[in-house]
Structure formats: C-alpha cells, structure tokens
Coordinates of C-alpha atoms in Angstrom, one line a residue:
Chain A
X1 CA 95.1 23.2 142.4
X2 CA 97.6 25.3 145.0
X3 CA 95.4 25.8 148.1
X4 CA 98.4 27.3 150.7
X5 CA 97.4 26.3 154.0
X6 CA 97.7 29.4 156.4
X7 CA 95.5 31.6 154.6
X8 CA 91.9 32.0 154.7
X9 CA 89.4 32.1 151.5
X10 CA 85.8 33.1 150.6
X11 CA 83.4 31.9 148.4
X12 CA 84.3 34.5 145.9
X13 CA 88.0 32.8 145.1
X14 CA 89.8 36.0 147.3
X15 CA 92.4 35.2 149.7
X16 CA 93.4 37.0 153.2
X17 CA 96.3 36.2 155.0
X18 CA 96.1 37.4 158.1
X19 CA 99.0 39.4 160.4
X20 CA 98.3 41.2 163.0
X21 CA 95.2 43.5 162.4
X22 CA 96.7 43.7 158.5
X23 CA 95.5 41.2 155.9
X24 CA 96.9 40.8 152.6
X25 CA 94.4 40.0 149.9
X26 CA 94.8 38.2 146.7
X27 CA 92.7 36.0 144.2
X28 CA 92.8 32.4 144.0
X29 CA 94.7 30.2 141.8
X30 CA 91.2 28.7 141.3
X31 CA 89.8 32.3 140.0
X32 CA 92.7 32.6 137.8
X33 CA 92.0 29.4 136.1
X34 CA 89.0 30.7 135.6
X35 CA 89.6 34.0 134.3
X36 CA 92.3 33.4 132.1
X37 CA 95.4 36.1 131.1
X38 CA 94.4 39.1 133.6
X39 CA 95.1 41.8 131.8
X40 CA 93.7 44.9 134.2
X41 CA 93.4 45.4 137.5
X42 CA 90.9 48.0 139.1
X43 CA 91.6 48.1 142.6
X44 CA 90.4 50.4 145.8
X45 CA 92.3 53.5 146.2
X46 CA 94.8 53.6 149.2
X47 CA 93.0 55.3 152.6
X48 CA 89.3 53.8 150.9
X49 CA 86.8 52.5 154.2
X50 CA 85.9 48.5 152.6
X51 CA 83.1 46.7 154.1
X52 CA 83.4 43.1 153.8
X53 CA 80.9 41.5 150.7
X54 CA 81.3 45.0 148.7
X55 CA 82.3 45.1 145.2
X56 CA 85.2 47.1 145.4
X57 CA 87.3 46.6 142.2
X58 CA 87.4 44.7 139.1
X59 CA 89.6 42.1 137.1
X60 CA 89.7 42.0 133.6
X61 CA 91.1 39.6 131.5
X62 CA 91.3 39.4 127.4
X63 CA 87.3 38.3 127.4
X64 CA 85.8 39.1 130.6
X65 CA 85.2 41.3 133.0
X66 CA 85.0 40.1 137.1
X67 CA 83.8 42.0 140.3
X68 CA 86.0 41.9 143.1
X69 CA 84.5 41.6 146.4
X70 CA 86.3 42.9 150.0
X71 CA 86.4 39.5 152.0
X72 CA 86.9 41.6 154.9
X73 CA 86.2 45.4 156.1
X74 CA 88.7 47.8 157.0
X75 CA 90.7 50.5 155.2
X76 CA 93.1 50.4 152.5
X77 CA 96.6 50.3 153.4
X78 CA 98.6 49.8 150.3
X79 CA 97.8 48.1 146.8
X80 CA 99.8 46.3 144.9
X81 CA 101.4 49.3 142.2
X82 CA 103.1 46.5 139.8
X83 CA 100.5 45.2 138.6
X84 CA 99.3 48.4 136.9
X85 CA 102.6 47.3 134.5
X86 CA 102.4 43.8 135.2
X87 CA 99.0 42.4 135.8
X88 CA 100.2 38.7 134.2
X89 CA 102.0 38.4 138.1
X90 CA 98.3 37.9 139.1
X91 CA 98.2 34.3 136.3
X92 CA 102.1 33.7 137.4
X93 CA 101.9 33.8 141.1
X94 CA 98.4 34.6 142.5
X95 CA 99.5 34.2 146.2
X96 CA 103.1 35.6 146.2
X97 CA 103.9 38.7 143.4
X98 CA 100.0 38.9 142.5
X99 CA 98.7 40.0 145.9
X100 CA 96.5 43.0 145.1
X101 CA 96.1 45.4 148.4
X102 CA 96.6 45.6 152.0
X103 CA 94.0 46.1 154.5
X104 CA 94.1 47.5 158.0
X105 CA 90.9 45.4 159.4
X106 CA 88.3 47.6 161.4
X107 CA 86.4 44.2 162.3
X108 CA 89.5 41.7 162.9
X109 CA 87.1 39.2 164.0
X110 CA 85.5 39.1 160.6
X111 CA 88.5 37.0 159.1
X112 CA 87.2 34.0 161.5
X113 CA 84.4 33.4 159.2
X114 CA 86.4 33.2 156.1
X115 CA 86.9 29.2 155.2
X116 CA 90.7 27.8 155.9
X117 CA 92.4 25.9 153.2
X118 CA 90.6 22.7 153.6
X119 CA 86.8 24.2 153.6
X120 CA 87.9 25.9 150.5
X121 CA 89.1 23.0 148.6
X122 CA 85.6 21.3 149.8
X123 CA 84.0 24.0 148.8
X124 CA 85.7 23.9 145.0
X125 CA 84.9 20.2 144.8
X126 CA 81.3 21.4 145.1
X127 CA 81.2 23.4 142.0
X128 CA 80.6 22.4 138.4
X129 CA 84.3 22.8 136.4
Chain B
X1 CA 76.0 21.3 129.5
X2 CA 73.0 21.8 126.7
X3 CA 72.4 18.9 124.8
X4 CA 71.2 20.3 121.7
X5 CA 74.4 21.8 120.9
X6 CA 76.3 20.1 118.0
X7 CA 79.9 18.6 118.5
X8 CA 82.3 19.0 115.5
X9 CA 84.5 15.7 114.6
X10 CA 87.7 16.4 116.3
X11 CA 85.8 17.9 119.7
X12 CA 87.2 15.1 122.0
X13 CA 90.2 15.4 120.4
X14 CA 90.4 19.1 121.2
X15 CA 89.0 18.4 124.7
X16 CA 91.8 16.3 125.5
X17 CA 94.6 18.7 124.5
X18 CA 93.0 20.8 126.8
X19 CA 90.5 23.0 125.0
X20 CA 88.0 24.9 127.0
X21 CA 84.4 24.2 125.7
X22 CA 81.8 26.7 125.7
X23 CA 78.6 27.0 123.3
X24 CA 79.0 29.3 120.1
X25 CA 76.6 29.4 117.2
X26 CA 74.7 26.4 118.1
X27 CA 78.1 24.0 118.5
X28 CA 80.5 23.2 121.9
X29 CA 83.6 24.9 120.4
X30 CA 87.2 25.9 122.2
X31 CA 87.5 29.5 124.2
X32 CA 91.1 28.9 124.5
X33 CA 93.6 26.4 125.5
X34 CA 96.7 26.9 127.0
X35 CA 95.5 30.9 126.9
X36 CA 94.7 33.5 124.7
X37 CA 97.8 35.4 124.8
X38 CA 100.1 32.3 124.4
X39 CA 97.8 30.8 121.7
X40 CA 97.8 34.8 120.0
X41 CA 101.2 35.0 119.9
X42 CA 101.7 31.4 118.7
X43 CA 99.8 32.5 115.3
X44 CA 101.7 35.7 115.0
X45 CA 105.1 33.6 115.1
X46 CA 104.7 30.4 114.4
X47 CA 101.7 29.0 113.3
X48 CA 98.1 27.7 114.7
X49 CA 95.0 25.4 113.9
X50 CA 91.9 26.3 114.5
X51 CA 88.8 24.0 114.2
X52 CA 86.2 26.1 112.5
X53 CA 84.2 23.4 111.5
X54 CA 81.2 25.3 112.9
X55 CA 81.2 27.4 109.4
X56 CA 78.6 26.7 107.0
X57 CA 78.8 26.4 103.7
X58 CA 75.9 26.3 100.6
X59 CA 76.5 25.2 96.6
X60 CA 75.3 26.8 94.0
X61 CA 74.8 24.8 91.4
X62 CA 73.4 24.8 87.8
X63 CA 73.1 27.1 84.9
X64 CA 72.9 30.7 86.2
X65 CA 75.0 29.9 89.3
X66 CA 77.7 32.6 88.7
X67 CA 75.6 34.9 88.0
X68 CA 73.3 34.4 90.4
X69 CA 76.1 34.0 93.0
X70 CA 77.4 38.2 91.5
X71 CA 73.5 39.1 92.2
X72 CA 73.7 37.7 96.2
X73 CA 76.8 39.6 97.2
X74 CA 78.4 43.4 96.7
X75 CA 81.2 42.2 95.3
X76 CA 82.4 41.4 91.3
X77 CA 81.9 37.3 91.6
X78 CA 82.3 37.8 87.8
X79 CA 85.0 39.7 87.9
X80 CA 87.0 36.5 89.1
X81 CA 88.7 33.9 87.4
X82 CA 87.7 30.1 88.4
X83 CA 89.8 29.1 91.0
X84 CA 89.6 32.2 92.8
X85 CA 88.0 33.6 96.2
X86 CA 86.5 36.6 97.6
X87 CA 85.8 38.3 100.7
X88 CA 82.5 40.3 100.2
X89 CA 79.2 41.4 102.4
X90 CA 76.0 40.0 101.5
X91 CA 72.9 42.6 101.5
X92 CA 69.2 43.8 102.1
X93 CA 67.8 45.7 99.7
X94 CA 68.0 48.4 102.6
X95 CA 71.9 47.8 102.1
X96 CA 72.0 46.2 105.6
X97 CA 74.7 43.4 105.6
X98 CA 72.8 39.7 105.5
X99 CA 76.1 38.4 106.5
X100 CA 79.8 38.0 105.1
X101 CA 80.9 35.5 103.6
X102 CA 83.8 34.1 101.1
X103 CA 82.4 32.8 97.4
X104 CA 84.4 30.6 95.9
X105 CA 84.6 30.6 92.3
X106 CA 84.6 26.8 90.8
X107 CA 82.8 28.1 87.7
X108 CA 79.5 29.4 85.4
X109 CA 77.8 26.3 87.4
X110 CA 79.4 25.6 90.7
X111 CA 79.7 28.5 93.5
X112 CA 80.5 27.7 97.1
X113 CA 79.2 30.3 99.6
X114 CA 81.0 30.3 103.4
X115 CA 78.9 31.8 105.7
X116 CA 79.0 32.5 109.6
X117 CA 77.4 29.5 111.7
X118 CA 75.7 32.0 114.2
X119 CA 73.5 33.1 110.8
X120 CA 72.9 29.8 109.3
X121 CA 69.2 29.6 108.7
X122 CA 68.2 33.1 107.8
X123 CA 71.2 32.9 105.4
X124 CA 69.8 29.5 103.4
X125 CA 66.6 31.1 103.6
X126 CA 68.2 34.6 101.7
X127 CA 69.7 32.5 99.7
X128 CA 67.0 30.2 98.7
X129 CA 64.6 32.8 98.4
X130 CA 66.2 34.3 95.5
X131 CA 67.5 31.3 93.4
X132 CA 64.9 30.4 90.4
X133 CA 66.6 27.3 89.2
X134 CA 69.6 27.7 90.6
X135 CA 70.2 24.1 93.1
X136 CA 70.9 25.5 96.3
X137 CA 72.7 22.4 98.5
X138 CA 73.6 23.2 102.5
X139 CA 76.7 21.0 103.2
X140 CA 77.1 22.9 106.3
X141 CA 76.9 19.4 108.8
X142 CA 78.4 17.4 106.7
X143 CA 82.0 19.3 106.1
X144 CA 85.0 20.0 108.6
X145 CA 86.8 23.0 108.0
X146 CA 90.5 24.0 109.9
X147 CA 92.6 27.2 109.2
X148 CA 96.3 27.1 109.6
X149 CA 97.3 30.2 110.0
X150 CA 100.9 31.5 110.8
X151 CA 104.4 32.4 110.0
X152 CA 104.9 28.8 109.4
X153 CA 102.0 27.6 108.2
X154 CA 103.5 27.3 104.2
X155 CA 106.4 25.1 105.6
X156 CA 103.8 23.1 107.5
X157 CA 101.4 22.4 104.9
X158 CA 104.5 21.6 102.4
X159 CA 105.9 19.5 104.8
X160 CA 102.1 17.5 104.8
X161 CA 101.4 17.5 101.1
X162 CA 105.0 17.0 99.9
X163 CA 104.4 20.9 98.6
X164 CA 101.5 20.7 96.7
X165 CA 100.1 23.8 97.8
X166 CA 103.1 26.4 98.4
X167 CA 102.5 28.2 95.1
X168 CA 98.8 28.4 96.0
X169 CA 98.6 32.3 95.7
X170 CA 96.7 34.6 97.9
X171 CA 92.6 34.0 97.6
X172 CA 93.1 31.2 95.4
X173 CA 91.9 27.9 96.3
X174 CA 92.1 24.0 94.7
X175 CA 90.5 20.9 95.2
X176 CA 93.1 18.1 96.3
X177 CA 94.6 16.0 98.9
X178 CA 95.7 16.3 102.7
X179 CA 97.4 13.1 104.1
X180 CA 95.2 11.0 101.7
X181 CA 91.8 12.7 102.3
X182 CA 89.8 15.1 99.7
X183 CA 89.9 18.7 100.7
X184 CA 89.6 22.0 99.4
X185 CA 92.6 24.1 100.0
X186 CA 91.9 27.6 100.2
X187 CA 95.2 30.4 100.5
X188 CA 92.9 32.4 103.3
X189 CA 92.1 33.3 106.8
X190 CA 90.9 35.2 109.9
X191 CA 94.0 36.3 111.2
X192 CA 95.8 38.6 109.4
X193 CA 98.6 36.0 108.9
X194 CA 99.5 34.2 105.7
X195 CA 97.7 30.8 105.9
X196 CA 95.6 28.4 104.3
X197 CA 91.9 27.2 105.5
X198 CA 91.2 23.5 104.6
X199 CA 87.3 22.1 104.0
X200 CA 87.0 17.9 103.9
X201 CA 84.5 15.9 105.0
X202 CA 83.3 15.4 108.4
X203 CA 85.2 11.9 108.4
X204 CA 88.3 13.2 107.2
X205 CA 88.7 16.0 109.9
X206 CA 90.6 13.8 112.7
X207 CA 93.0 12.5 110.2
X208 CA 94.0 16.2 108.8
X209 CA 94.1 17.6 112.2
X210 CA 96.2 14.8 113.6
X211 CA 98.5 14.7 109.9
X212 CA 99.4 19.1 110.6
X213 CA 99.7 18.6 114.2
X214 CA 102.4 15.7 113.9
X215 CA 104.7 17.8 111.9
X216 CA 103.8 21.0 113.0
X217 CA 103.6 20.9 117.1
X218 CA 107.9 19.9 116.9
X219 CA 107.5 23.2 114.9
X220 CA 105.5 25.3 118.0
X221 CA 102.4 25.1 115.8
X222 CA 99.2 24.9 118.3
X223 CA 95.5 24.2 118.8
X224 CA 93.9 27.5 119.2
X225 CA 90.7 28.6 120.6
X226 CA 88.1 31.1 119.7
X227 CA 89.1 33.8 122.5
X228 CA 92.4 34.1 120.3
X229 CA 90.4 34.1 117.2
X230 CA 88.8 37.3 118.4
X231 CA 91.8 39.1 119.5
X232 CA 93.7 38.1 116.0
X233 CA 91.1 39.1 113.6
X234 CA 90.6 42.4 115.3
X235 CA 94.0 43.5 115.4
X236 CA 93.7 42.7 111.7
X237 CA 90.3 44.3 111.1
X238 CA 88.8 42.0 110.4
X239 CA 84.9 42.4 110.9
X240 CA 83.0 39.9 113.5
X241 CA 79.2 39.8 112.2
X242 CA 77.2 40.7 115.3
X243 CA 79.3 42.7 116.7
X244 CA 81.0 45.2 113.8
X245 CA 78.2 44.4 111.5
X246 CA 74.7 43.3 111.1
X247 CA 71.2 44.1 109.2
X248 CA 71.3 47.3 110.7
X249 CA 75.0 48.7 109.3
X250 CA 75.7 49.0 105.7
X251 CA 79.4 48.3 103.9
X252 CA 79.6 51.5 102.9
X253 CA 79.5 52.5 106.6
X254 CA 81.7 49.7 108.0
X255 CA 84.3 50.6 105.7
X256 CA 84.1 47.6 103.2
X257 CA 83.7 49.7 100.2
X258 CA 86.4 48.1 99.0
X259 CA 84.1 44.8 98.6
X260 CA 81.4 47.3 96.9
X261 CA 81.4 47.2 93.5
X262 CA 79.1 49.6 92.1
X263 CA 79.9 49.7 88.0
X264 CA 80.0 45.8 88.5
X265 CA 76.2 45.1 87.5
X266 CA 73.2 45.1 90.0
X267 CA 72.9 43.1 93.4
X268 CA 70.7 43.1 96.0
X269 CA 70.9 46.6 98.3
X270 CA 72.8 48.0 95.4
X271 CA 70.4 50.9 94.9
X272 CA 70.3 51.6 98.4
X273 CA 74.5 51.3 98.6
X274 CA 74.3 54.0 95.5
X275 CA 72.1 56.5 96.8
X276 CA 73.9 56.5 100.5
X277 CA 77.4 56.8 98.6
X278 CA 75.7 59.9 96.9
X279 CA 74.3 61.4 100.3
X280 CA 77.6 60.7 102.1
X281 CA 77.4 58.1 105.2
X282 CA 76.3 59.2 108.5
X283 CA 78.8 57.1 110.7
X284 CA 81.5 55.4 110.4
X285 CA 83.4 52.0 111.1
X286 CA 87.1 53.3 112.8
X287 CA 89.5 51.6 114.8
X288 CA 90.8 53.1 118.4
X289 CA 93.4 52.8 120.9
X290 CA 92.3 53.3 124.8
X291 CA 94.7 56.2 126.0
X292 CA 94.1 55.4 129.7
X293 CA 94.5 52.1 131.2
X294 CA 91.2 50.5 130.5
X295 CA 89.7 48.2 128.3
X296 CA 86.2 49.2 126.2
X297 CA 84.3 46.1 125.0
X298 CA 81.1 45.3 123.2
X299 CA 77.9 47.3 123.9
X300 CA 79.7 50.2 126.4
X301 CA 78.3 53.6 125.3
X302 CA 80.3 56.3 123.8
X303 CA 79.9 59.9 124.7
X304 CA 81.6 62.9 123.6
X305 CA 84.8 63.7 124.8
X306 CA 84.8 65.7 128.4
X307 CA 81.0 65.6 128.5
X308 CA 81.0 63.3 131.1
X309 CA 79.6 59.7 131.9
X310 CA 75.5 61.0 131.7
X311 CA 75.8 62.8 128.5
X312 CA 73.9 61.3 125.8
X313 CA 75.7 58.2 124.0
X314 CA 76.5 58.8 120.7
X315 CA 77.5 55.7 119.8
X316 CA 78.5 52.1 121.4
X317 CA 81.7 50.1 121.3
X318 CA 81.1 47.2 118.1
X319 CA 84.7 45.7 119.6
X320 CA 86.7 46.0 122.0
X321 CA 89.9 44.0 123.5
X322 CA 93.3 44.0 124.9
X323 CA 95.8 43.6 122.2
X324 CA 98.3 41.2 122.9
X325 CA 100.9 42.3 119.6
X326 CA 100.3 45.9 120.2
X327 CA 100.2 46.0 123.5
X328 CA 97.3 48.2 123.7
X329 CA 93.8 48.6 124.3
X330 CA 92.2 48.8 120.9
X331 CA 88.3 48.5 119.3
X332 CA 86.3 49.5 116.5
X333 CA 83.3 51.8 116.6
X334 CA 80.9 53.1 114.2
X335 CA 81.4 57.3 114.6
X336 CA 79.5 60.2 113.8
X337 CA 81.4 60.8 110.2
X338 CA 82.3 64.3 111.5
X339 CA 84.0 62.9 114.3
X340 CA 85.8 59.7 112.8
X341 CA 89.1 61.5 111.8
X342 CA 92.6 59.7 112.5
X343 CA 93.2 61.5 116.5
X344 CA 90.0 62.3 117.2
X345 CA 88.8 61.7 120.7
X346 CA 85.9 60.5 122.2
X347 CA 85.4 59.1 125.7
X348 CA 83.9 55.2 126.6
X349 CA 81.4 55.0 129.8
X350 CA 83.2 51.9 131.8
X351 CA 81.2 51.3 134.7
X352 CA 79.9 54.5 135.2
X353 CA 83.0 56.1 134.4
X354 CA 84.3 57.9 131.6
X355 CA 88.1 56.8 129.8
X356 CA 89.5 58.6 127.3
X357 CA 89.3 57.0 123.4
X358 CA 91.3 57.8 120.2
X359 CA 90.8 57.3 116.7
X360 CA 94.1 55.9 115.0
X361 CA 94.7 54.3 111.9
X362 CA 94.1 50.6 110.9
X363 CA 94.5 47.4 110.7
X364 CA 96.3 47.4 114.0
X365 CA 98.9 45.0 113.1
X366 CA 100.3 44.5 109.7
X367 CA 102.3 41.2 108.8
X368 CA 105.8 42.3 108.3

C-alpha cells in the first residue's frame, strides 16, 4: 500500500499536503482499494467555507456511495475539474492526477493533528481488511 | 466474518485469484476481482466465469411433472420441446411474482426448476405446497453451477469438450461431459452475451473451473464477481428479484408479458394477470438514462419533474448504476403508465437533491 511520506492523513483515508496556508486534498490509495472503480465525484463548490470533520462531498463508485469529510477547515480554492470527465484518475493515481480540491486553511494549525505517513500505516494495520 | 454463511466448492480457489468476499443470499460469494469495470468489459469482449453456485435448483419428478411444472409458472412449459429451457416468472394468485426462475424441460416426468438463492425456502415451500404426487427433490447444496458468458465463450467451451456443445442452440440444454465430469450444459445466461451456464456436482466444480480457465485465461477469459453481474444483466434488462421484482409487482407490470401466456392453460395468478391486462396496468417497468451527472440507485424516490426534491414521491428507483458499455447512468423504474413513454422525464431525489431522469428505450446494450 503507497503511503507518500510528506503528507498528512486522517482516519477517514483523505490526504492533505500541506504548502504554505494551501493544502491539497485527495483520498487514499487505501480508500480506493476499498471503493473500487470511482465513477463520480461530488465535490465542494469553489469559494465554499469547510470546517474540518464535515461531510462535504461524495464519491461514488459502480456499487457504493462514500461521504467525504473536510480533514481540515478553510475555503475552497480550486477543485479538481478533470475528474468531472475522468474520475478513473482518482483509482489510477490517487495522490498525483486524482487530487480532488484545494483549500486555503482558515486554522493552519489544524493540519498538526492529522497523522503523518507512519501513524497512518499504523493506523491501517489496525483495521479488519 | 459470519459463520453460518455457506462456502461454494471453488471459494478458496476464487479467494486466491483475488476475489473479494462478501455475504449474498446466505453464501460468501465474489463482489469483484480485479474490478467491476475491467471484469464488465472482459464479458462484453472476451468472455467470463462466474461461480453461481449459490443458485438453487428443485426436480420435479413423477407422472404429472410437466404439467404440474406449466401450472407453477406464467409461461407455456408445454409448449416446449424436451431439451428445451425457459425464462418465466413464477406467481401468487394475486399475480405477484414468487420468483423467476428457468424450467428446464427433460420431459412428462422430469422438470428442473432454477430459482434465486436469496428466495430458497419460501420457493420449496410454493413449490411443495402445490405438488399432489408430484416428488419434489431440492438439489440446491449439493450442485455447482458456473456461466461462461462472452464473445468467446463458444470457442472456449469447444476448445474444452473437443466441440461437443457449439451447435447447442439458444435455450437448449443437454446432459454430458465437461473435462470428464457430468454436467448439464445449458445455451443461457445473465449477461446479455451468448454463453453457456454449466450445473455438475458439488465435487466436480474445481475441476470444470480449473479445465475453462486453463484454456480460456491465454484467451483474456476471467473470474468475475457479482458487482459485474449487476451491471451486465442490467444493461441487458435483465430483472434482479428484490430489487425490479417481487411479491408486490406483477409481470404484466414489469414488462415480462412476453413470458405470460394467457391462451396457454391455467396457472397460478393467471386470473388475477387476466383481469389486470383487461383493466390496463397502473405502472410500469421502464429503463432510464440520468441526463445530469449523477447516479440513481436502489430505493432513491422519484418525483415529478421540476417539482422539486419535497414533492411527493411517485415512485422509487428498482435499479440503478453506472454503465460501463454505454457510458451512461442508467436504471429501471416502475412509472405511473401515463408517464412511462420513451423521453419522458422525471426527476430522482439524490441526497436531497433533485437530478434530472429520462425514459429511453431498452435493453441498454444489444449484442452486435
């Protein structure tokens, strides 16, 4: 399982990578294995005020239907237009093409809480799969 | 996982070519493998085998079989010749569909019923219930069953059998061998592709499996799972029991009349199926696209078109799924009748929000 060091994860299976007060969020390749072939993506709209732990989009693949939750609060910069066209970039390449919106971070301080790559791979070893 | 739920014979076999195990109808059967799309697209192409081993199936046996057999289901069981097979719904006097099922035709005395594993006791029970002398036998855990289904599933099977079964025609079906082990070969499926599904004994499952994967994986011919199952039948319109049809939905309404034979002699629900057909149905089964970019599944409410996501439902989605050969959105739902012409429009309530629905024309894929 692909874990890139360098970014920071939530329990959920989102990613942030963190620049500045901008953080670039994505699923994990973990949550993709899980889902399956993503087939629609539902995401904030640009300018939207996030707060981190809220359900603010969904991911839907051939059977299911997932929640997205904000890992961290802030407002939405930009979101990821290709994969309107192309949601199979979020199965090919969950941390590179299938990044799904930016964020400009009201509460930059927030992104310390998230779990760094080696947390997160503890934390996958504790779940049933 | 639950221990009570049954394991077919080739489980750890699937297992280790990767399949995804999740409980359905009592057993531990595949989702998907590689993935739905892949696995989809493999049956539309190439070919596929699926383990359906979960399906049940009850003899009838004795004098009185056939025509007992014509009395279970709507359609004309004696209106076949031996050796043949037919789709048909099996009803409540009310009309309401029991199940669907395939009977095959071995004679006057020997009928084989296929039904679906999620309806398994209250089907023996319908069927019991009404058989007088006729021996009713549930071989249901004691027989494997896998459909090859493809493209290339013909040439795959020849290539197995030495080509015993190529000039097997369409809903025909013969007892015989597969790489040494009895089976029934039946010229049907679930897909919408050409195909044969294969019945042997629990014992001889691994071997059969094993025998059409050797020559048909060099071929692209895969394992696939149940998630593809789903997407394949639907694009062919095919009906899933539960979800397009059940004790509550009549064939009439879920456009099987094709499988109701009226002027063939009574069955059970016949008098109900006449009088509706005389009355005109109130709804109707129709296929849709999605013409925005969402996705309506099972159980989402329907509302009329503009009247926004509080109006009264009128209806709720029966199925719904992306569809990976068309490329769209697609579903099926039971209509108003007045509203279930080819382009009407209706709108699906996804998450509190309304997405615009149209009625088109189906199947949604056709074999070439």
């Amino acid at each position: 399982m692909n874990i890139p060091s360098g970014l920071r994860y939530t329990k959920d299976h989102e990613w942030a990578k963190i620049e500045g007060t901008t953080a670039t969020i994505g699923i994990t390749e973990f949550a993709v294995s899980q889902l399956g072939d993503i087939t629609l993506v539902e995401m904030p709209k640009v300018g939207a005020e996030i707060k981190a732990g809220q359900a603010i989009g969904t991911i839907e693949s051939v059977k299911a239907v997932s929640d997205m939750y904000a890992p961290l609060s802030g407002k939405v910069l930009e979101i990821n237009a290709e994969l309107d066209n192309a949601p199979e970039q979020v199965n090919d390449s969950p941390y590179e093409s299938g990044w799904m919106f930016k964020l400009h971070m009201s509460k930059p301080a927030e992104a310390e809480g998230l779990m760094d790559a080696s947390s997160y791979a503890k934390h996958l070893e504790t779940l049933d799969h | 996982m639950n221990e009570t739920l049954r394991r077919t014979p080739i489980y750890e076999e699937l297992k280790a070519r990767g399949g995804k195990m999740v409980p359905f109808a009592g057993y531990e059967m595949p989702v998907q493998f590689e993935g739905i799309i892949a696995e989809h697209t493999a049956v539309r192409t190439k070919a596929g085998v699926f383990d359906v081993s979960h399906m049940c199936e009850f003899w009838l046996e004795g004098k009185g079989a056939l025509e007992y057999a014509h009395r279970l289901v709507t359609n004309d069981v004696l209106g076949l010749e031996d050796g043949q097979v037919c789709y048909t719904p099996m009803c409540l006097q009310s009309g309401g569909i029991v199940d669907d099922l395939l009977v095959y035709r071995y004679g006057q005395e020997k009928i084989l019923l296929v039904v679906n594993a999620a309806n398994h006791d209250k089907d023996l029970l319908h069927v019991q219930k009404h058989a007088g002398s006729v021996k009713v036998t549930d071989r249901s855990y004691e027989t494997g069953q896998l459909a090859l289904q493809g493209p290339l599933a013909m040439e795959i099977l020849a290539q197995v059998t030495g080509g015993k079964y190529s000039d097997l025609g369409s809903f025909r079906f013969i007892e015989g061998e597969v790489a040494g082990h009895p089976c029934i070969v039946s010229r049907t499926g679930y897909t919408g592709e050409d195909g044969y599904e294969i019945y042997c004994p629990n014992e001889s499952l691994l071997p059969v499996f094993q025998a059409i994967m050797k020559v048909g994986e060099p071929l692209g011919c895969r394992p696939i799972g149940l998630g593809a199952r789903d997407t394949l039948r639907l694009e062919a319109k095919l009906c899933l029991y539960g979800n397009d049809i059940d004790e509550t939905t009549t064939p009439l309404e879920a456009a099987l009349s094709w499988t109701v034979k009226l002027e063939a002699g009574d069955f059970l629900g016949r008098d109900a199926l006449v009088k509706q057909k005389e009355a005109g149905v109130p709804r109707k089964l129709v296929g849709f696209e999605m013409c925005e970019r969402a996705i309506a599944r099972h159980g989402y409410p329907v509302v009329p078109a503009g009247a926004g996501p509080d109006a009264a439902p009128i209806a709720t989605i029966a199925s719904g799924s992306p569809s990976p050969t068309v490329g769209k959105n697609i579903g099926l739902v039971y209509l108003p009748t007045a509203m279930s012409k080819i382009g009407s429009e209706f709108d699906v309530v996804i998450r509190g929000k309304t997405a615009r629905a149209k009625v088109i024309k189906t199947p949604f894929y056709k074999r070439p």
